[in-house]
Amino acid sequence: MPRITPTLWFGRDIETAADFYVALFPSSRILEVSRYPDDFPDATMAGQALVVDLELDGQAYRLLNGGDGGPRPTEATSFSISVETQDELDHYWDAFAADGGQEGRCGWVTDRWGFSWQVVPSVMDRYLGGPDPEGAARAMTAMMGMRRLVIAELAAAYAGD
């Protein structure tokens, strides 16, 4: 079975990004860093990291330094993180939103490099797809009014409190 590795295009900041992501996610590590050769025709790229291969919580990723002016990430591709607690949700949300990240709606946040993350409580399916259709509608309405998801507020909306 072939292994699929998401590759993320960055400007020149891939080592900072790799260090950030590895520090943020448990069980993560940088696997390998490949560099542009010192005699690379574009002298501004010489010696910089070309590719950083890493694992984030066991999932392989590749960060590519394509230089400035390359394609920008969009919300058409996002990464979803399922969390168990509000503290865990807040941990990821705060880290992504810091240093130029941007809060979106309904649990979406964009990190400082422009990549979109969905930070979602693992109980979300229970609230949005639970056996009580009226409770699910209330939870959906509550979620639509949030930026950062608040588990207690979603539970209260589902319960009708």
PDB file of C-alpha atoms in Angstrom:
ATOM      1  CA  MET A   1       0.000   0.000   0.000  1.00  0.00           C
ATOM      2  CA  PRO A   2       1.531   3.354  -0.955  1.00  0.00           C
ATOM      3  CA  ARG A   3       1.971   5.902   1.804  1.00  0.00           C
ATOM      4  CA  ILE A   4       0.407   9.283   1.130  1.00  0.00           C
ATOM      5  CA  THR A   5       2.324  12.222   2.546  1.00  0.00           C
ATOM      6  CA  PRO A   6       0.692  15.673   2.498  1.00  0.00           C
ATOM      7  CA  THR A   7       3.191  18.245   1.230  1.00  0.00           C
ATOM      8  CA  LEU A   8       2.748  21.855   2.331  1.00  0.00           C
ATOM      9  CA  TRP A   9       4.296  24.703   0.316  1.00  0.00           C
ATOM     10  CA  PHE A  10       5.924  27.409   2.406  1.00  0.00           C
ATOM     11  CA  GLY A  11       8.021  30.436   1.708  1.00  0.00           C
ATOM     12  CA  ARG A  12      11.409  30.452   3.350  1.00  0.00           C
ATOM     13  CA  ASP A  13      10.175  29.795   6.883  1.00  0.00           C
ATOM     14  CA  ILE A  14       9.881  25.989   6.922  1.00  0.00           C
ATOM     15  CA  GLU A  15      12.302  25.252   9.745  1.00  0.00           C
ATOM     16  CA  THR A  16      10.457  27.646  12.065  1.00  0.00           C
ATOM     17  CA  ALA A  17       7.152  26.077  11.002  1.00  0.00           C
ATOM     18  CA  ALA A  18       8.492  22.545  11.498  1.00  0.00           C
ATOM     19  CA  ASP A  19       9.747  23.400  14.990  1.00  0.00           C
ATOM     20  CA  PHE A  20       6.381  24.991  15.840  1.00  0.00           C
ATOM     21  CA  TYR A  21       4.295  22.022  14.679  1.00  0.00           C
ATOM     22  CA  VAL A  22       6.582  19.425  16.311  1.00  0.00           C
ATOM     23  CA  ALA A  23       6.446  21.284  19.637  1.00  0.00           C
ATOM     24  CA  LEU A  24       2.653  21.639  19.416  1.00  0.00           C
ATOM     25  CA  PHE A  25       1.653  18.038  18.679  1.00  0.00           C
ATOM     26  CA  PRO A  26       2.499  15.116  20.974  1.00  0.00           C
ATOM     27  CA  SER A  27       4.549  12.232  19.593  1.00  0.00           C
ATOM     28  CA  SER A  28       6.005  14.412  16.839  1.00  0.00           C
ATOM     29  CA  ARG A  29       9.478  14.715  15.393  1.00  0.00           C
ATOM     30  CA  ILE A  30      11.525  16.080  12.535  1.00  0.00           C
ATOM     31  CA  LEU A  31      12.738  13.168  10.422  1.00  0.00           C
ATOM     32  CA  GLU A  32      15.036  14.822   7.895  1.00  0.00           C
ATOM     33  CA  VAL A  33      16.030  18.231   6.542  1.00  0.00           C
ATOM     34  CA  SER A  34      17.288  18.583   2.956  1.00  0.00           C
ATOM     35  CA  ARG A  35      18.946  21.832   1.932  1.00  0.00           C
ATOM     36  CA  TYR A  36      19.456  23.792  -1.252  1.00  0.00           C
ATOM     37  CA  PRO A  37      23.090  23.370  -2.348  1.00  0.00           C
ATOM     38  CA  ASP A  38      25.477  26.201  -1.587  1.00  0.00           C
ATOM     39  CA  ASP A  39      26.045  26.718  -5.322  1.00  0.00           C
ATOM     40  CA  PHE A  40      22.306  26.912  -6.138  1.00  0.00           C
ATOM     41  CA  PRO A  41      21.715  29.422  -8.982  1.00  0.00           C
ATOM     42  CA  ASP A  42      19.450  31.552  -6.786  1.00  0.00           C
ATOM     43  CA  ALA A  43      22.005  32.577  -4.157  1.00  0.00           C
ATOM     44  CA  THR A  44      19.226  33.736  -1.796  1.00  0.00           C
ATOM     45  CA  MET A  45      18.101  30.093  -1.476  1.00  0.00           C
ATOM     46  CA  ALA A  46      21.579  28.571  -1.078  1.00  0.00           C
ATOM     47  CA  GLY A  47      21.916  26.677   2.203  1.00  0.00           C
ATOM     48  CA  GLN A  48      18.277  27.117   3.184  1.00  0.00           C
ATOM     49  CA  ALA A  49      16.088  24.144   3.979  1.00  0.00           C
ATOM     50  CA  LEU A  50      14.475  22.821   0.800  1.00  0.00           C
ATOM     51  CA  VAL A  51      12.372  20.056   2.400  1.00  0.00           C
ATOM     52  CA  VAL A  52      11.612  19.146   5.994  1.00  0.00           C
ATOM     53  CA  ASP A  53      10.104  15.709   6.528  1.00  0.00           C
ATOM     54  CA  LEU A  54       8.331  15.334   9.852  1.00  0.00           C
ATOM     55  CA  GLU A  55       5.742  13.353  11.747  1.00  0.00           C
ATOM     56  CA  LEU A  56       2.934  15.042  13.618  1.00  0.00           C
ATOM     57  CA  ASP A  57       1.371  12.640  16.088  1.00  0.00           C
ATOM     58  CA  GLY A  58       2.432   9.740  13.867  1.00  0.00           C
ATOM     59  CA  GLN A  59       1.242  11.241  10.526  1.00  0.00           C
ATOM     60  CA  ALA A  60       3.956  11.997   7.945  1.00  0.00           C
ATOM     61  CA  TYR A  61       4.126  15.485   6.419  1.00  0.00           C
ATOM     62  CA  ARG A  62       6.569  17.195   4.106  1.00  0.00           C
ATOM     63  CA  LEU A  63       7.194  20.939   4.228  1.00  0.00           C
ATOM     64  CA  LEU A  64       8.565  22.429   1.007  1.00  0.00           C
ATOM     65  CA  ASN A  65      10.459  25.708   0.759  1.00  0.00           C
ATOM     66  CA  GLY A  66       9.342  26.826  -2.663  1.00  0.00           C
ATOM     67  CA  GLY A  67      10.595  30.346  -2.127  1.00  0.00           C
ATOM     68  CA  ASP A  68       8.613  33.528  -2.052  1.00  0.00           C
ATOM     69  CA  GLY A  69       5.740  34.135  -4.441  1.00  0.00           C
ATOM     70  CA  GLY A  70       4.488  30.558  -4.577  1.00  0.00           C
ATOM     71  CA  PRO A  71       0.922  29.369  -4.154  1.00  0.00           C
ATOM     72  CA  ARG A  72      -0.855  30.374  -0.965  1.00  0.00           C
ATOM     73  CA  PRO A  73      -2.859  27.913   1.115  1.00  0.00           C
ATOM     74  CA  THR A  74      -6.646  28.218   1.091  1.00  0.00           C
ATOM     75  CA  GLU A  75      -9.475  26.838   3.228  1.00  0.00           C
ATOM     76  CA  ALA A  76     -10.154  24.370   0.416  1.00  0.00           C
ATOM     77  CA  THR A  77      -7.643  22.182   2.247  1.00  0.00           C
ATOM     78  CA  SER A  78      -7.712  22.025   6.025  1.00  0.00           C
ATOM     79  CA  PHE A  79      -6.513  19.815   8.835  1.00  0.00           C
ATOM     80  CA  SER A  80      -9.007  18.614  11.426  1.00  0.00           C
ATOM     81  CA  ILE A  81      -7.938  17.917  14.998  1.00  0.00           C
ATOM     82  CA  SER A  82     -10.279  15.944  17.225  1.00  0.00           C
ATOM     83  CA  VAL A  83      -9.836  16.911  20.885  1.00  0.00           C
ATOM     84  CA  GLU A  84     -11.268  15.475  24.090  1.00  0.00           C
ATOM     85  CA  THR A  85     -11.349  18.491  26.427  1.00  0.00           C
ATOM     86  CA  GLN A  86     -11.794  22.247  26.359  1.00  0.00           C
ATOM     87  CA  ASP A  87      -8.226  22.656  27.652  1.00  0.00           C
ATOM     88  CA  GLU A  88      -6.904  20.634  24.721  1.00  0.00           C
ATOM     89  CA  LEU A  89      -9.076  22.615  22.290  1.00  0.00           C
ATOM     90  CA  ASP A  90      -7.836  25.899  23.770  1.00  0.00           C
ATOM     91  CA  HIS A  91      -4.209  24.717  23.578  1.00  0.00           C
ATOM     92  CA  TYR A  92      -4.364  24.199  19.809  1.00  0.00           C
ATOM     93  CA  TRP A  93      -6.616  27.170  19.117  1.00  0.00           C
ATOM     94  CA  ASP A  94      -4.403  29.609  21.009  1.00  0.00           C
ATOM     95  CA  ALA A  95      -1.236  28.302  19.347  1.00  0.00           C
ATOM     96  CA  PHE A  96      -2.650  28.568  15.826  1.00  0.00           C
ATOM     97  CA  ALA A  97      -4.221  31.979  16.384  1.00  0.00           C
ATOM     98  CA  ALA A  98      -1.016  33.471  17.863  1.00  0.00           C
ATOM     99  CA  ASP A  99       1.602  35.480  15.982  1.00  0.00           C
ATOM    100  CA  GLY A 100      -0.542  36.449  13.015  1.00  0.00           C
ATOM    101  CA  GLY A 101      -2.959  33.518  12.860  1.00  0.00           C
ATOM    102  CA  GLN A 102      -6.624  34.309  12.322  1.00  0.00           C
ATOM    103  CA  GLU A 103      -9.719  32.999  14.032  1.00  0.00           C
ATOM    104  CA  GLY A 104     -12.439  31.792  11.713  1.00  0.00           C
ATOM    105  CA  ARG A 105     -15.981  30.639  12.391  1.00  0.00           C
ATOM    106  CA  CYS A 106     -17.284  27.314  13.659  1.00  0.00           C
ATOM    107  CA  GLY A 107     -13.986  25.987  15.013  1.00  0.00           C
ATOM    108  CA  TRP A 108     -11.776  27.011  12.065  1.00  0.00           C
ATOM    109  CA  VAL A 109      -8.517  28.846  12.685  1.00  0.00           C
ATOM    110  CA  THR A 110      -5.740  29.760  10.256  1.00  0.00           C
ATOM    111  CA  ASP A 111      -2.146  29.604  11.467  1.00  0.00           C
ATOM    112  CA  ARG A 112       0.458  32.290  10.751  1.00  0.00           C
ATOM    113  CA  TRP A 113       1.537  30.471   7.566  1.00  0.00           C
ATOM    114  CA  GLY A 114      -2.007  30.480   6.169  1.00  0.00           C
ATOM    115  CA  PHE A 115      -2.923  26.824   6.784  1.00  0.00           C
ATOM    116  CA  SER A 116      -6.457  26.137   8.002  1.00  0.00           C
ATOM    117  CA  TRP A 117      -7.160  23.951  11.019  1.00  0.00           C
ATOM    118  CA  GLN A 118     -10.459  22.723  12.393  1.00  0.00           C
ATOM    119  CA  VAL A 119     -10.212  22.220  16.157  1.00  0.00           C
ATOM    120  CA  VAL A 120     -13.233  20.069  16.958  1.00  0.00           C
ATOM    121  CA  PRO A 121     -14.351  18.317  20.142  1.00  0.00           C
ATOM    122  CA  SER A 122     -14.686  14.555  19.737  1.00  0.00           C
ATOM    123  CA  VAL A 123     -18.259  14.804  21.082  1.00  0.00           C
ATOM    124  CA  MET A 124     -19.327  17.054  18.197  1.00  0.00           C
ATOM    125  CA  ASP A 125     -20.960  14.212  16.260  1.00  0.00           C
ATOM    126  CA  ARG A 126     -23.092  13.429  19.312  1.00  0.00           C
ATOM    127  CA  TYR A 127     -24.408  17.007  19.385  1.00  0.00           C
ATOM    128  CA  LEU A 128     -24.862  17.577  15.661  1.00  0.00           C
ATOM    129  CA  GLY A 129     -26.022  14.077  14.782  1.00  0.00           C
ATOM    130  CA  GLY A 130     -27.559  12.877  18.014  1.00  0.00           C
ATOM    131  CA  PRO A 131     -30.937  11.185  18.327  1.00  0.00           C
ATOM    132  CA  ASP A 132     -32.695  14.457  19.271  1.00  0.00           C
ATOM    133  CA  PRO A 133     -33.182  16.447  16.029  1.00  0.00           C
ATOM    134  CA  GLU A 134     -34.271  19.572  17.913  1.00  0.00           C
ATOM    135  CA  GLY A 135     -31.202  19.328  20.158  1.00  0.00           C
ATOM    136  CA  ALA A 136     -28.992  18.878  17.084  1.00  0.00           C
ATOM    137  CA  ALA A 137     -30.551  21.986  15.511  1.00  0.00           C
ATOM    138  CA  ARG A 138     -29.904  23.997  18.696  1.00  0.00           C
ATOM    139  CA  ALA A 139     -26.292  22.762  18.820  1.00  0.00           C
ATOM    140  CA  MET A 140     -25.818  23.676  15.140  1.00  0.00           C
ATOM    141  CA  THR A 141     -27.205  27.158  15.764  1.00  0.00           C
ATOM    142  CA  ALA A 142     -24.892  27.574  18.747  1.00  0.00           C
ATOM    143  CA  MET A 143     -21.884  26.382  16.732  1.00  0.00           C
ATOM    144  CA  MET A 144     -22.665  28.787  13.883  1.00  0.00           C
ATOM    145  CA  GLY A 145     -22.370  31.696  16.320  1.00  0.00           C
ATOM    146  CA  MET A 146     -18.972  30.625  17.661  1.00  0.00           C
ATOM    147  CA  ARG A 147     -15.417  31.131  16.566  1.00  0.00           C
ATOM    148  CA  ARG A 148     -13.599  28.899  19.056  1.00  0.00           C
ATOM    149  CA  LEU A 149     -15.911  26.021  19.910  1.00  0.00           C
ATOM    150  CA  VAL A 150     -16.965  25.825  23.554  1.00  0.00           C
ATOM    151  CA  ILE A 151     -17.883  22.290  24.541  1.00  0.00           C
ATOM    152  CA  ALA A 152     -20.046  23.278  27.524  1.00  0.00           C
ATOM    153  CA  GLU A 153     -22.092  25.685  25.393  1.00  0.00           C
ATOM    154  CA  LEU A 154     -22.622  23.069  22.686  1.00  0.00           C
ATOM    155  CA  ALA A 155     -23.742  20.534  25.320  1.00  0.00           C
ATOM    156  CA  ALA A 156     -26.101  23.078  26.886  1.00  0.00           C
ATOM    157  CA  ALA A 157     -27.576  23.968  23.499  1.00  0.00           C
ATOM    158  CA  TYR A 158     -28.153  20.302  22.673  1.00  0.00           C
ATOM    159  CA  ALA A 159     -29.790  19.714  26.066  1.00  0.00           C
ATOM    160  CA  GLY A 160     -31.966  22.823  25.687  1.00  0.00           C
ATOM    161  CA  ASP A 161     -30.478  24.547  28.742  1.00  0.00           C
TER     162      ASP A 161
END
